[in-house]
Structure formats: structure tokens, C-alpha cells
XYZ file of N, CA and C in Angstrom:
708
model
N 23.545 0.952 11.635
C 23.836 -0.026 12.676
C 24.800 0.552 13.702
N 25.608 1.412 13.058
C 26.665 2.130 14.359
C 26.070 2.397 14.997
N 25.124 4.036 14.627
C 24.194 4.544 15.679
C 23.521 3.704 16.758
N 23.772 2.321 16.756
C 23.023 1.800 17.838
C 22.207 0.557 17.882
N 22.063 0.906 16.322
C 20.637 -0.190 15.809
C 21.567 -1.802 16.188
N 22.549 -1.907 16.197
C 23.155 -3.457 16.606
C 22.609 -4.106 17.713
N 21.976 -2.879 18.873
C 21.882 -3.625 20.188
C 20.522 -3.938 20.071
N 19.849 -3.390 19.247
C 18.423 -3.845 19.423
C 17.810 -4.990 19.603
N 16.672 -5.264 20.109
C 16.162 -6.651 20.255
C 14.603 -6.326 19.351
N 14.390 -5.157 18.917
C 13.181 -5.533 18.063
C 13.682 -4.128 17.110
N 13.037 -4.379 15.904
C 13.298 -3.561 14.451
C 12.386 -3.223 13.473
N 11.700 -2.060 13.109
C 10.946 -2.094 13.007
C 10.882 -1.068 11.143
N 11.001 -1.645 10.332
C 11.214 -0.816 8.904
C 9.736 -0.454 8.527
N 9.766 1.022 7.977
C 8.720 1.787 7.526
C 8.745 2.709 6.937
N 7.726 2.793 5.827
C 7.597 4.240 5.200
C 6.759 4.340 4.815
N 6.213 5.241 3.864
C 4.853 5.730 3.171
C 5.183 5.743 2.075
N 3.792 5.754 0.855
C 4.279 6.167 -0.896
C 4.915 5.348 -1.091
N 6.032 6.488 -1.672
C 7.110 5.799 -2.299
C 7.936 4.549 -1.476
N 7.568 5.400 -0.065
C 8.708 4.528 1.249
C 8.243 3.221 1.418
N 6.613 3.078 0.828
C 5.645 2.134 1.333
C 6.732 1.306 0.229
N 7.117 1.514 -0.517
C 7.165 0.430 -1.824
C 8.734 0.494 -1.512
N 9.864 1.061 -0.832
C 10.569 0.939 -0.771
C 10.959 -0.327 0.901
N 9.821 0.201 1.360
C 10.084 -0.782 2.370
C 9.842 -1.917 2.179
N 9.040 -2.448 0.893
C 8.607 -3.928 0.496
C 9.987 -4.304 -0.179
N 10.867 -3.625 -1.087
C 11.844 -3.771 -1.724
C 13.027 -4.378 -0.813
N 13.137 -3.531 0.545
C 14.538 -3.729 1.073
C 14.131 -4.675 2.367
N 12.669 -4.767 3.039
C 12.540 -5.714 3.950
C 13.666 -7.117 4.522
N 13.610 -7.801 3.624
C 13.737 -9.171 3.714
C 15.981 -8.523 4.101
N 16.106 -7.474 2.975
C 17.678 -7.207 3.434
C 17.926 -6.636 4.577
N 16.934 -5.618 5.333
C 17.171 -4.928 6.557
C 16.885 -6.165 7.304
N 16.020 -6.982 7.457
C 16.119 -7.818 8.361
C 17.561 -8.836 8.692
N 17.944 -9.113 7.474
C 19.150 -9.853 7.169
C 20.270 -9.831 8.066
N 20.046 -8.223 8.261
C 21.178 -6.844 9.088
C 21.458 -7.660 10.405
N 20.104 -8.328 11.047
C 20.068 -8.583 12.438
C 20.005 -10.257 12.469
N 20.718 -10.388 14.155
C 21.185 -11.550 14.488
C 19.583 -12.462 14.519
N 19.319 -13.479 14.230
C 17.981 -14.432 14.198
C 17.110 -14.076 15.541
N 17.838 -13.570 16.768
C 17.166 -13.458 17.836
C 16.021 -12.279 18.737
N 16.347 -11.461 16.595
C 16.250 -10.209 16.891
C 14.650 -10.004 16.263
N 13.674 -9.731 16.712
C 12.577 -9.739 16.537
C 12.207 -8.163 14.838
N 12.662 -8.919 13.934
C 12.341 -7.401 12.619
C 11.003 -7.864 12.035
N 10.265 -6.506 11.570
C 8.964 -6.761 10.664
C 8.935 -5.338 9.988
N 8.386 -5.165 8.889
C 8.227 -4.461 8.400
C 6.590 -3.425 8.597
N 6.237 -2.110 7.603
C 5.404 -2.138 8.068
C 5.380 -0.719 6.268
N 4.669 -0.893 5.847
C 4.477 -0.553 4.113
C 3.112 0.380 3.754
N 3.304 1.828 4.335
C 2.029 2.539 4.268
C 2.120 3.483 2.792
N 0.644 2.877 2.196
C 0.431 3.511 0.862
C 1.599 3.439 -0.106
N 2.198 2.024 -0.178
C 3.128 1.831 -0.783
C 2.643 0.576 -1.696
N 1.294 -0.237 -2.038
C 0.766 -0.882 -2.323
C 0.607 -0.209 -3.655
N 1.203 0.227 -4.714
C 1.071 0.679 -6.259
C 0.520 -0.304 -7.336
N -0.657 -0.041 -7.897
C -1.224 -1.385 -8.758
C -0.956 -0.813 -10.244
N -1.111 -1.856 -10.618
C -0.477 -1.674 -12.295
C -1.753 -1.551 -13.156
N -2.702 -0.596 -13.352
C -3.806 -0.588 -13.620
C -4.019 0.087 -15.112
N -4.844 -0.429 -15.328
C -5.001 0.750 -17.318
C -6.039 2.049 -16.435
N -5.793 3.271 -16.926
C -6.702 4.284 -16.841
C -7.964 4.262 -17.517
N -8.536 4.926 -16.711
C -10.219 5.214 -17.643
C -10.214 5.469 -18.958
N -9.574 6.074 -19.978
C -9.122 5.715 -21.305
C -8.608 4.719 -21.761
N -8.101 3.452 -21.068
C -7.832 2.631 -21.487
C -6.288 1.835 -21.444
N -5.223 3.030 -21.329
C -4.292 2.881 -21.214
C -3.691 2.232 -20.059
N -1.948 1.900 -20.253
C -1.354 1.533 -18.933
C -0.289 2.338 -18.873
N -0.949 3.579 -18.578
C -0.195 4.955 -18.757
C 0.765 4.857 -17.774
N 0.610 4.075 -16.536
C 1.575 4.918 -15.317
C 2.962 3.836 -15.660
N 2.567 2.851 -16.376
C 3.705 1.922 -16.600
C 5.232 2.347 -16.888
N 5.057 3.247 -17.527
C 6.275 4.137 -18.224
C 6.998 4.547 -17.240
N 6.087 5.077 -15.957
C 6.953 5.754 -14.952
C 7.404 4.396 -13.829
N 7.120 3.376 -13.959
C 7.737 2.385 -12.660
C 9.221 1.912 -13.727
N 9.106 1.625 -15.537
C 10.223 1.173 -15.826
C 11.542 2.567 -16.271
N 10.662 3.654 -15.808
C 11.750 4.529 -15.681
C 12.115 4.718 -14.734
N 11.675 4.829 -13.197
C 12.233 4.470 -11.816
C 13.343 3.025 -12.039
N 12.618 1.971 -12.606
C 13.709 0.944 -12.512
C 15.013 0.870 -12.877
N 14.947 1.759 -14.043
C 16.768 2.222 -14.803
C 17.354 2.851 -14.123
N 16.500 4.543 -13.883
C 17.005 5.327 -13.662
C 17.556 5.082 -11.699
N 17.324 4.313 -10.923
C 17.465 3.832 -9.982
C 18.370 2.192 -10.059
N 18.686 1.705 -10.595
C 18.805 0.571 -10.789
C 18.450 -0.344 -9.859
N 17.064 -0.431 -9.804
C 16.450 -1.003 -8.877
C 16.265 -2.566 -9.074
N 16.520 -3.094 -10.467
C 16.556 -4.449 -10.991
C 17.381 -5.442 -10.029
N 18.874 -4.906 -9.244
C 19.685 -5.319 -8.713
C 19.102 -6.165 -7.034
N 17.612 -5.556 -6.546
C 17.600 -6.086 -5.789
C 15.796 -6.358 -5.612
N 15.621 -6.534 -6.842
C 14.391 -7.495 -7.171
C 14.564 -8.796 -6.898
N 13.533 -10.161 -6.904
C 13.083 -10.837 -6.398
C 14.184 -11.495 -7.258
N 14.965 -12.690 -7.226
C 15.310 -13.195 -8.256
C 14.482 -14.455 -8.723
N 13.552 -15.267 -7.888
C 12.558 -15.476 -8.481
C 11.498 -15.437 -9.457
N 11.201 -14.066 -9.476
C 10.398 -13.462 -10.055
C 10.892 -13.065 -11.568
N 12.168 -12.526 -11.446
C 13.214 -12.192 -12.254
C 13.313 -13.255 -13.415
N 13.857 -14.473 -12.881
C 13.725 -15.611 -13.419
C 12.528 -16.081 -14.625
N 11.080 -15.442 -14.219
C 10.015 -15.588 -15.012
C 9.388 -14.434 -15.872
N 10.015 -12.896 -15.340
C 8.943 -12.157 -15.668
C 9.603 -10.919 -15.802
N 9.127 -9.888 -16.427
C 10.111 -8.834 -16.772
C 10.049 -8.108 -15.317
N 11.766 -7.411 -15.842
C 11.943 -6.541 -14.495
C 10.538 -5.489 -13.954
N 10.223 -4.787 -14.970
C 9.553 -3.646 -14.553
C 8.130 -4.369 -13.383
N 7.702 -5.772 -14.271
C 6.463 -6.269 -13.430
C 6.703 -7.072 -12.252
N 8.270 -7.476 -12.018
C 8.738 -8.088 -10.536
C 8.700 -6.593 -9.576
N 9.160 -5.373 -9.948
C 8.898 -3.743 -9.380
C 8.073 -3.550 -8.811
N 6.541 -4.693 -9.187
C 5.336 -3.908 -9.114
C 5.362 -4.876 -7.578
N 4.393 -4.010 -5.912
C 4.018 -4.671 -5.187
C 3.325 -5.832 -5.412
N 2.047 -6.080 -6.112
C 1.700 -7.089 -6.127
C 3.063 -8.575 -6.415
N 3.506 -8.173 -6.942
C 4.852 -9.684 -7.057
C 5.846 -9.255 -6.419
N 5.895 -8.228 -5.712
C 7.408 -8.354 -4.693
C 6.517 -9.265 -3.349
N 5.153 -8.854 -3.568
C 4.663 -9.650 -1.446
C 5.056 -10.817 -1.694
N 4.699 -11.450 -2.607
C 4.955 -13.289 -3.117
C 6.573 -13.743 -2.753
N 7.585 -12.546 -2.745
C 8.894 -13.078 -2.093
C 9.069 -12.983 -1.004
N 8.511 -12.204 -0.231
C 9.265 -11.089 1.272
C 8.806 -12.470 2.679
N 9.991 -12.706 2.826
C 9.826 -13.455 4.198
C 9.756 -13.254 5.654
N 10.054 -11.869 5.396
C 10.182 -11.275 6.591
C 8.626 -10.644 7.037
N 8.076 -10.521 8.550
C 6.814 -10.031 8.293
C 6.360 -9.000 8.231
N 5.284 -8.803 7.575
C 5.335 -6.822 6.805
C 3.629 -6.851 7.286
N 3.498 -5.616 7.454
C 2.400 -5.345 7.946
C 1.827 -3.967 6.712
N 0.726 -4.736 5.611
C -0.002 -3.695 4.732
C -0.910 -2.704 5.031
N -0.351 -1.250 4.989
C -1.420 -0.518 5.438
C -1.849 0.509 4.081
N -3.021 0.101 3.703
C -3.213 1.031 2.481
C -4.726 1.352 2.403
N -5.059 2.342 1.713
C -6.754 2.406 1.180
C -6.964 1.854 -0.530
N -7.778 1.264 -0.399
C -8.372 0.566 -1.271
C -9.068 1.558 -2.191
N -9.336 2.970 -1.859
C -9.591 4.434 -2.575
C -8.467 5.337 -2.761
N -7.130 4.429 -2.701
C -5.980 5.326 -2.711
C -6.285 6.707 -3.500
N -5.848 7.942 -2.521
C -6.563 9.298 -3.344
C -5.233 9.382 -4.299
N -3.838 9.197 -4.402
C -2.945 9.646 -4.612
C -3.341 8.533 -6.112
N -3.250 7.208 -5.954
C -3.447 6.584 -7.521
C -4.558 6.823 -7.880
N -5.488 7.371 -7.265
C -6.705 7.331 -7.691
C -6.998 8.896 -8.858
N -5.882 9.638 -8.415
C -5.555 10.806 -9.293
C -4.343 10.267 -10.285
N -3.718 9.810 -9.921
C -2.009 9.564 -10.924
C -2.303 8.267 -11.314
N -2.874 7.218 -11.337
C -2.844 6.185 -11.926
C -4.351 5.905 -12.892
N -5.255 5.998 -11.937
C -6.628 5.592 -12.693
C -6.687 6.631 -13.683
N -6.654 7.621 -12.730
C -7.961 9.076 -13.694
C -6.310 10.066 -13.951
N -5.204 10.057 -14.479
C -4.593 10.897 -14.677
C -5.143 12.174 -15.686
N -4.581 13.009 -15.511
C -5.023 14.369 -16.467
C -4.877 13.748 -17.787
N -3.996 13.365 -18.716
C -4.489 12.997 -19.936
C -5.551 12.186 -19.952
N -5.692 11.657 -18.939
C -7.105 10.625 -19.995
C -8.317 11.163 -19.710
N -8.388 12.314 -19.525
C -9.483 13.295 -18.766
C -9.663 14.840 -19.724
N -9.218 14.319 -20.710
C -9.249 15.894 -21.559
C -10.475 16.791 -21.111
N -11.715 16.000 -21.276
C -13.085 17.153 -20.807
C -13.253 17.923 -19.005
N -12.342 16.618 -17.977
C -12.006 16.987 -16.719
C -13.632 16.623 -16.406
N -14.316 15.820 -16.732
C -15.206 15.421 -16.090
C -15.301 14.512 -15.002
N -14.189 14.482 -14.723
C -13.515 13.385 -13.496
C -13.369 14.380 -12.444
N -12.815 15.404 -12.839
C -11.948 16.744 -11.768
C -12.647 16.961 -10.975
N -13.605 16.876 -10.078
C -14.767 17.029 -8.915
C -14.427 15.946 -8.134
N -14.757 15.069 -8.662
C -14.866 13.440 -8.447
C -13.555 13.393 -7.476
N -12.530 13.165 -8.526
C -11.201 12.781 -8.489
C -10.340 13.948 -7.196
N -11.087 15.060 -7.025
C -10.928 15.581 -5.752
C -11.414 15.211 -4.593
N -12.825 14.615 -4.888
C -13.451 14.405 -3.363
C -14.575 13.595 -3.764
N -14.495 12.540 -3.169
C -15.475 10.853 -3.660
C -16.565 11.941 -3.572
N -17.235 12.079 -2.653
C -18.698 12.576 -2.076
C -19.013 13.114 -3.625
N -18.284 13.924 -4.582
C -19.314 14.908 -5.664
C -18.822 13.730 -7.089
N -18.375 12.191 -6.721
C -18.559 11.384 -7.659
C -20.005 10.598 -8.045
N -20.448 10.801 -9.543
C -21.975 10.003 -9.498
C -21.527 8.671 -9.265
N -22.546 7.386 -9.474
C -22.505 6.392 -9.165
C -21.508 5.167 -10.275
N -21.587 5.635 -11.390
C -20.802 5.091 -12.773
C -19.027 5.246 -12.466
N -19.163 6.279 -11.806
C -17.099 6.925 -11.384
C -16.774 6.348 -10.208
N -17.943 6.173 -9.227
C -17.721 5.126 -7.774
C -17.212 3.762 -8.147
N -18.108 3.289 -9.269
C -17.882 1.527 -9.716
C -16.731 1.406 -10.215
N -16.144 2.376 -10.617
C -14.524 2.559 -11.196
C -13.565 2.518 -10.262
N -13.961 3.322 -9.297
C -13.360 3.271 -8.179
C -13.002 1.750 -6.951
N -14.671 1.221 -7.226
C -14.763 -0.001 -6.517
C -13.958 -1.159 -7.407
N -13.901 -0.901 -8.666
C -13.055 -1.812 -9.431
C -11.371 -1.852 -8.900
N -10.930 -0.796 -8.479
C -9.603 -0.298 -8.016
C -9.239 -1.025 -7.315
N -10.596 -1.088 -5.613
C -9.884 -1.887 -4.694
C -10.410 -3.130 -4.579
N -11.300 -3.913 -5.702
C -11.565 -5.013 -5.848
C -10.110 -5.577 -6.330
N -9.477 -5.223 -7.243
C -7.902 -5.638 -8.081
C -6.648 -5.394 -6.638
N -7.059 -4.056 -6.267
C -6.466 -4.581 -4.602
C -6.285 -5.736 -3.803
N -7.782 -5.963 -3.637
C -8.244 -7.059 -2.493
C -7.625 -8.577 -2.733
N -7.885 -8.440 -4.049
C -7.735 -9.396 -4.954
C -5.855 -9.890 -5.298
N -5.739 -9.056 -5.156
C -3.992 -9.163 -5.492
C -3.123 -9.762 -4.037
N -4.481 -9.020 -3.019
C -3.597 -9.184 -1.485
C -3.890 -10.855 -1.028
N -4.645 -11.220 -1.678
C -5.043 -12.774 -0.969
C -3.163 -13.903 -1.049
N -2.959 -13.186 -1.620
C -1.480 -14.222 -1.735
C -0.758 -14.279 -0.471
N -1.114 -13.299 0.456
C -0.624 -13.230 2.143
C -1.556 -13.610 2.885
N -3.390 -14.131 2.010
C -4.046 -14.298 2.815
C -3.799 -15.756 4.598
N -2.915 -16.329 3.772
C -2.494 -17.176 4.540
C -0.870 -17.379 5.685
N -0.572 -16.445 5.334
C 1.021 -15.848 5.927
C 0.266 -15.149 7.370
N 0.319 -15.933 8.467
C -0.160 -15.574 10.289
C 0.952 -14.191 10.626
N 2.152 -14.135 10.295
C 2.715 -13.081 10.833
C 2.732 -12.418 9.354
N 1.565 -11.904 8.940
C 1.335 -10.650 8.366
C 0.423 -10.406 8.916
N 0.152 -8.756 8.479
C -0.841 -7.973 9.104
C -1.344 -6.746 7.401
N -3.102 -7.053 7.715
C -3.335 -5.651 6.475
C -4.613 -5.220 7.236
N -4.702 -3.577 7.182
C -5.371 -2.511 6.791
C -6.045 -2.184 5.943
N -6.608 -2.461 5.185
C -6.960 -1.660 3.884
C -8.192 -1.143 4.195
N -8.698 -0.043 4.330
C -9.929 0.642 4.371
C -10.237 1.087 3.488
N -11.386 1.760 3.445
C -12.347 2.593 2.225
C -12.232 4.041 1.846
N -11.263 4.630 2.677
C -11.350 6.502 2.909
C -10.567 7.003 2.111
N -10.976 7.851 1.457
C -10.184 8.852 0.012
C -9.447 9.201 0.826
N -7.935 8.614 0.672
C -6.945 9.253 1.699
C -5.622 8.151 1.115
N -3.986 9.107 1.571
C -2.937 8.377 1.077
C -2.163 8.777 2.180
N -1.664 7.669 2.701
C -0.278 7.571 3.602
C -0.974 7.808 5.080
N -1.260 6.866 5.849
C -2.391 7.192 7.201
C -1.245 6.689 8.389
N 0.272 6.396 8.424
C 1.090 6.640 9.573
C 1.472 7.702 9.948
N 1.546 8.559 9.033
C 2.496 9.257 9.377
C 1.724 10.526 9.858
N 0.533 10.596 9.902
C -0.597 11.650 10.471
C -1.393 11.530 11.502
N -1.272 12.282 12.590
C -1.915 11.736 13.842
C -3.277 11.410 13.634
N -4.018 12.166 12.674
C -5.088 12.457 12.614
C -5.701 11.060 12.009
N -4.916 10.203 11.691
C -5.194 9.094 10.423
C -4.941 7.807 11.338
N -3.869 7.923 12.048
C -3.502 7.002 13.148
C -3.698 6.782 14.164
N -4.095 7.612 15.057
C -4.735 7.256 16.163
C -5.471 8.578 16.669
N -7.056 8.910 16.556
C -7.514 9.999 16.819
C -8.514 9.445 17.016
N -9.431 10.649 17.273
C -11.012 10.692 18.068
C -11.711 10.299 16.120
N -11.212 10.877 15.416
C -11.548 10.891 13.664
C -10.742 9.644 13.220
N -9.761 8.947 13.534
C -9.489 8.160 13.110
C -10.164 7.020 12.213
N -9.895 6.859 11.023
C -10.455 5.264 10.406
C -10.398 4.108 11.328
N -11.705 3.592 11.114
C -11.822 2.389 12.214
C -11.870 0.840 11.344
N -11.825 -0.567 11.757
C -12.301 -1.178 11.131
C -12.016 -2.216 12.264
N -13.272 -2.991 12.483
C -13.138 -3.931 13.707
C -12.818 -3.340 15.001
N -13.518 -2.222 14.994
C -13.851 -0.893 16.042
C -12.646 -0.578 16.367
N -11.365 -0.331 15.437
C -10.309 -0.257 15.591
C -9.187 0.527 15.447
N -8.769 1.733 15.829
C -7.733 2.622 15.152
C -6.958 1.525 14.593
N -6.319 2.503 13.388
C -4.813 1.980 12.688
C -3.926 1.639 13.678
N -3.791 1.978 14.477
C -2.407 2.189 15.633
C -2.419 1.224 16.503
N -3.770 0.818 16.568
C -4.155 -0.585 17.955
C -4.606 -1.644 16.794
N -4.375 -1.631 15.372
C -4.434 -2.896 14.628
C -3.041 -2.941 14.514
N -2.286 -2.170 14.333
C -0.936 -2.406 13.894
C -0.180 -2.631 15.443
N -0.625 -2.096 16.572
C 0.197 -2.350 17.752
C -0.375 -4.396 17.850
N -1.330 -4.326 17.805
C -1.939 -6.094 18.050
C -1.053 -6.556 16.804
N -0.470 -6.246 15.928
C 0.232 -6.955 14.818
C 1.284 -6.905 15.072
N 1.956 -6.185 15.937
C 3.610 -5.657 16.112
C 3.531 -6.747 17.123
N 2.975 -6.652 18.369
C 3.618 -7.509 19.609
C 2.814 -8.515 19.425
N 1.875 -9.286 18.594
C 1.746 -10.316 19.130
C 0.971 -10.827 19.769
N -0.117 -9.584 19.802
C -0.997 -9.993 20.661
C -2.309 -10.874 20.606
N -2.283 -10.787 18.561
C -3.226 -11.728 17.904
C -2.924 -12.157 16.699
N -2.778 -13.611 16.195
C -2.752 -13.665 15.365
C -3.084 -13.384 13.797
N -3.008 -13.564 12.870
C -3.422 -12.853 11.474
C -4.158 -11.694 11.207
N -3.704 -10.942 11.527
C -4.630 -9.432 11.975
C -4.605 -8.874 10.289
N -5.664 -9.388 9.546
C -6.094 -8.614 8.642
C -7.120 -7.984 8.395
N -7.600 -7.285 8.025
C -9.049 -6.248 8.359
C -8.844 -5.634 6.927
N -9.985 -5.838 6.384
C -10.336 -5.137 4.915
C -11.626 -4.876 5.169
N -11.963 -3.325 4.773
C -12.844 -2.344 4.284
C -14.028 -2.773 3.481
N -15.285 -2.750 3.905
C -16.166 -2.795 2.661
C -16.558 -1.840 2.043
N -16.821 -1.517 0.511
C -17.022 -0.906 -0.021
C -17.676 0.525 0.056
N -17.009 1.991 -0.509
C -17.298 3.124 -0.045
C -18.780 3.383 -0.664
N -19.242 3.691 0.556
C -19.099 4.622 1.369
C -19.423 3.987 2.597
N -19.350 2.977 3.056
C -19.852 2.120 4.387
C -19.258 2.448 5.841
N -17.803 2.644 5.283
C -17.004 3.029 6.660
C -18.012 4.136 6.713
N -18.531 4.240 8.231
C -18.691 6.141 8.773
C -17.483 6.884 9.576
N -16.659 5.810 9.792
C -15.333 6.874 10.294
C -14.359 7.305 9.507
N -14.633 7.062 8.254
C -13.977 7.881 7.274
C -14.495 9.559 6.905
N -13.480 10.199 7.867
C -13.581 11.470 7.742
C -13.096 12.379 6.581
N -14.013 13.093 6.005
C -13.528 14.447 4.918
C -12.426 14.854 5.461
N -12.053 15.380 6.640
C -10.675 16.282 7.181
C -9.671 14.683 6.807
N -9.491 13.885 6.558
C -8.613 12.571 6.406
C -7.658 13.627 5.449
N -6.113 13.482 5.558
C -5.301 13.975 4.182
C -5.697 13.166 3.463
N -5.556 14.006 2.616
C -5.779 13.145 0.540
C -4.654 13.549 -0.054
């Protein structure tokens, strides 16, 4: 706030990954920061982490959100709502932090997240034979049985996000493209290759969500492989 941020009249919190999930965490407090007159929203890329069992069966990645929670003491500025009903580690998880955040956040994620789609679904242990390892590099050399696994992913996505379906100053993204973290890459955000949806770069859905220029700007992806502007060169 020294640096400057006091005089502002608009505010704008963001990150990716991890930042995506850190910006859902601290939203509602960075906004807090500023006087009521001050226009804040958030904005949460590939920070949408689902609590999913792996293709073996397990809920392998679980271990690692309630060891972030200690080892961070991140419990301290969980929902206390949520808190109230449900263990710390599962108030951690995005799906039950959106249900608190009042402030407005704008979801930008893929529904083929490549990053959970390697570390959460298909991690290396539950893959001893690595008959995933093609796949799990690049959709295109997945057969049709490892796609439906996949489509299960961002069905539990889609599905989790309807709780903002009705919140006008939110805004979501979610497309179809094997790809993680699409702000912070020109190539992902506003390009000639750019992901489209509602003939739309990321950058002119999220600019129409920032100022205002339309109400409830949510746009979800139908099922891969449908987008055609989901480009191979996309980071994964």
C-alpha cells in the first residue's frame, strides 16, 4: 500500500497455480485493504485444484493440500464458515473456498488441466505400467477410454463451478485445451493461436469482465476435442 497502491481507484489481485489458489484464499482480505469506493476483483488462473481419486483409485494428492495446510498455516485464514462444518484440509480445497469469497473473482482455468491432469488424476504411482505416459503428455496420442477419464475431470469441474453460477459480478473461462496457467503467456492470452470461446480471446473475456462491459460473463468449453483453437504449441 506504501508503494502507491492507497491511491488507486481500481485493484486488481492475480496469479496462476499455486497463485490461482492463493488468490482465492486472500481475495476477500486484499480487497478489505481498500476504501468501499475503490473498485477490487480478483482474477484466479489455474488455481481451480479438485480433490479427485486417481485412476487407481486413490485420493493420493490429498496428503499434499493437508501438508501445505500445516506446513503453511494456512487454517488461520480459511473460511470460518466452512471451518465451522468441515475439516480444515477440505475448506483448503477451491471448490469450498468460491462458496465464501465476496469479493468478485474472475475463474480462469481448463477443464483438461495438463498440470492435474499429470499430478492429480494420472500421477506416476498409479501408473506403474506408464500406459498413461503418451496420453498424459499430449491428449491427441490418448485412446478413447483415457479421454472419458479425462471428460470425467472437467465434468466434476463444471459441476463444482455452478455455485457462482448465479453471482453477475463473477466471471469464468474454462476451456478444453491441454494447457495450465493461460495469463501469464502471450501466446494463451491474447494471440492470433489464442483459445477462443464465444469467438473470444481470454483477454477480451476477461477485459468485458473487468470493466463492465457485460454482465455474467461465463463461457465454458465443450468437450475435447471440439474447441479448434486449441493449439498443440498452447504451454502444458
Amino acid at each position: 500500500m506504501e508503494k502507491g497502491l492507497t491511491n488507486a481507484t481500481k485493484a486488481l489481485l492475480t496469479g496462476c497455480s499455486a497463485g490461482g489458489l492463493a488468490t482465492m484464499l486472500h481475495c476477500d482480505d486484499f480487497s478489505a485493504r481498500f476504501p468501499r469506493e475503490v473498485s477490487v476483483k480478483c482474477l484466479a488462473d489455474a488455481g481451480f485444484f479438485l480433490d479427485v481419486m486417481d485412476i487407481s483409485g486413490e485420493r493420493s494428492f490429498r496428503s499434499y493440500y493437508d501438508g501445505l495446510l500445516h506446513l503453511q498455516n494456512v487454517q488461520k485464514v480459511l473460511p470460518k464458515d466452512c471451518l465451522a462444518k468441515k475439516d480444515p484440509t477440505e475448506c483448503f480445497l477451491s471448490v469450498e473456498l468460491i462458496k465464501s469469497i465476496n469479493t468478485p473473482m474472475f475463474i480462469l482455468n481448463s477443464g483438461y488441466d495438463s498440470w492435474q491432469i499429470r499430478n492429480v488424476l494420472v500421477p506416476d504411482p498409479s501408473d506403474p505400467d506408464k500406459s498413461w505416459l503418451s496420453c498424459k503428455d499430449d491428449m491427441s496420442n490418448c485412446n478413447s477410454t483415457q479421454v472419458e477419464v479425462f471428460d470425467g475431470f472437467m465434468d466434476t469441474m463444471v459441476d463444482a463451478l455452478k455455485v457462482v453460477e448465479d453471482k453477475e459480478d463473477w466471471g469464468l473461462f474454462i476451456d478444453s485445451c491441454f494447457t495450465h496457467c493461460q495469463s501469464i503467456f502471450g501466446l494463451s492470452w491474447n494471440s492470433a493461436i489464442s483459445p477462443r470461446l464465444g469467438n473470444k480471446t481470454i483477454a477480451e473475456v476477461v477485459g468485458d469482465w473487468y470493466h463492465g462491459r457485460s454482465q455474467g460473463v461465463k463461457e465454458i468449453d465443450c468437450e475435447y476435442p471440439c474447441n479448434p483453437t486449441c493449439n498443440s504449441l498452447l504451454p502444458t
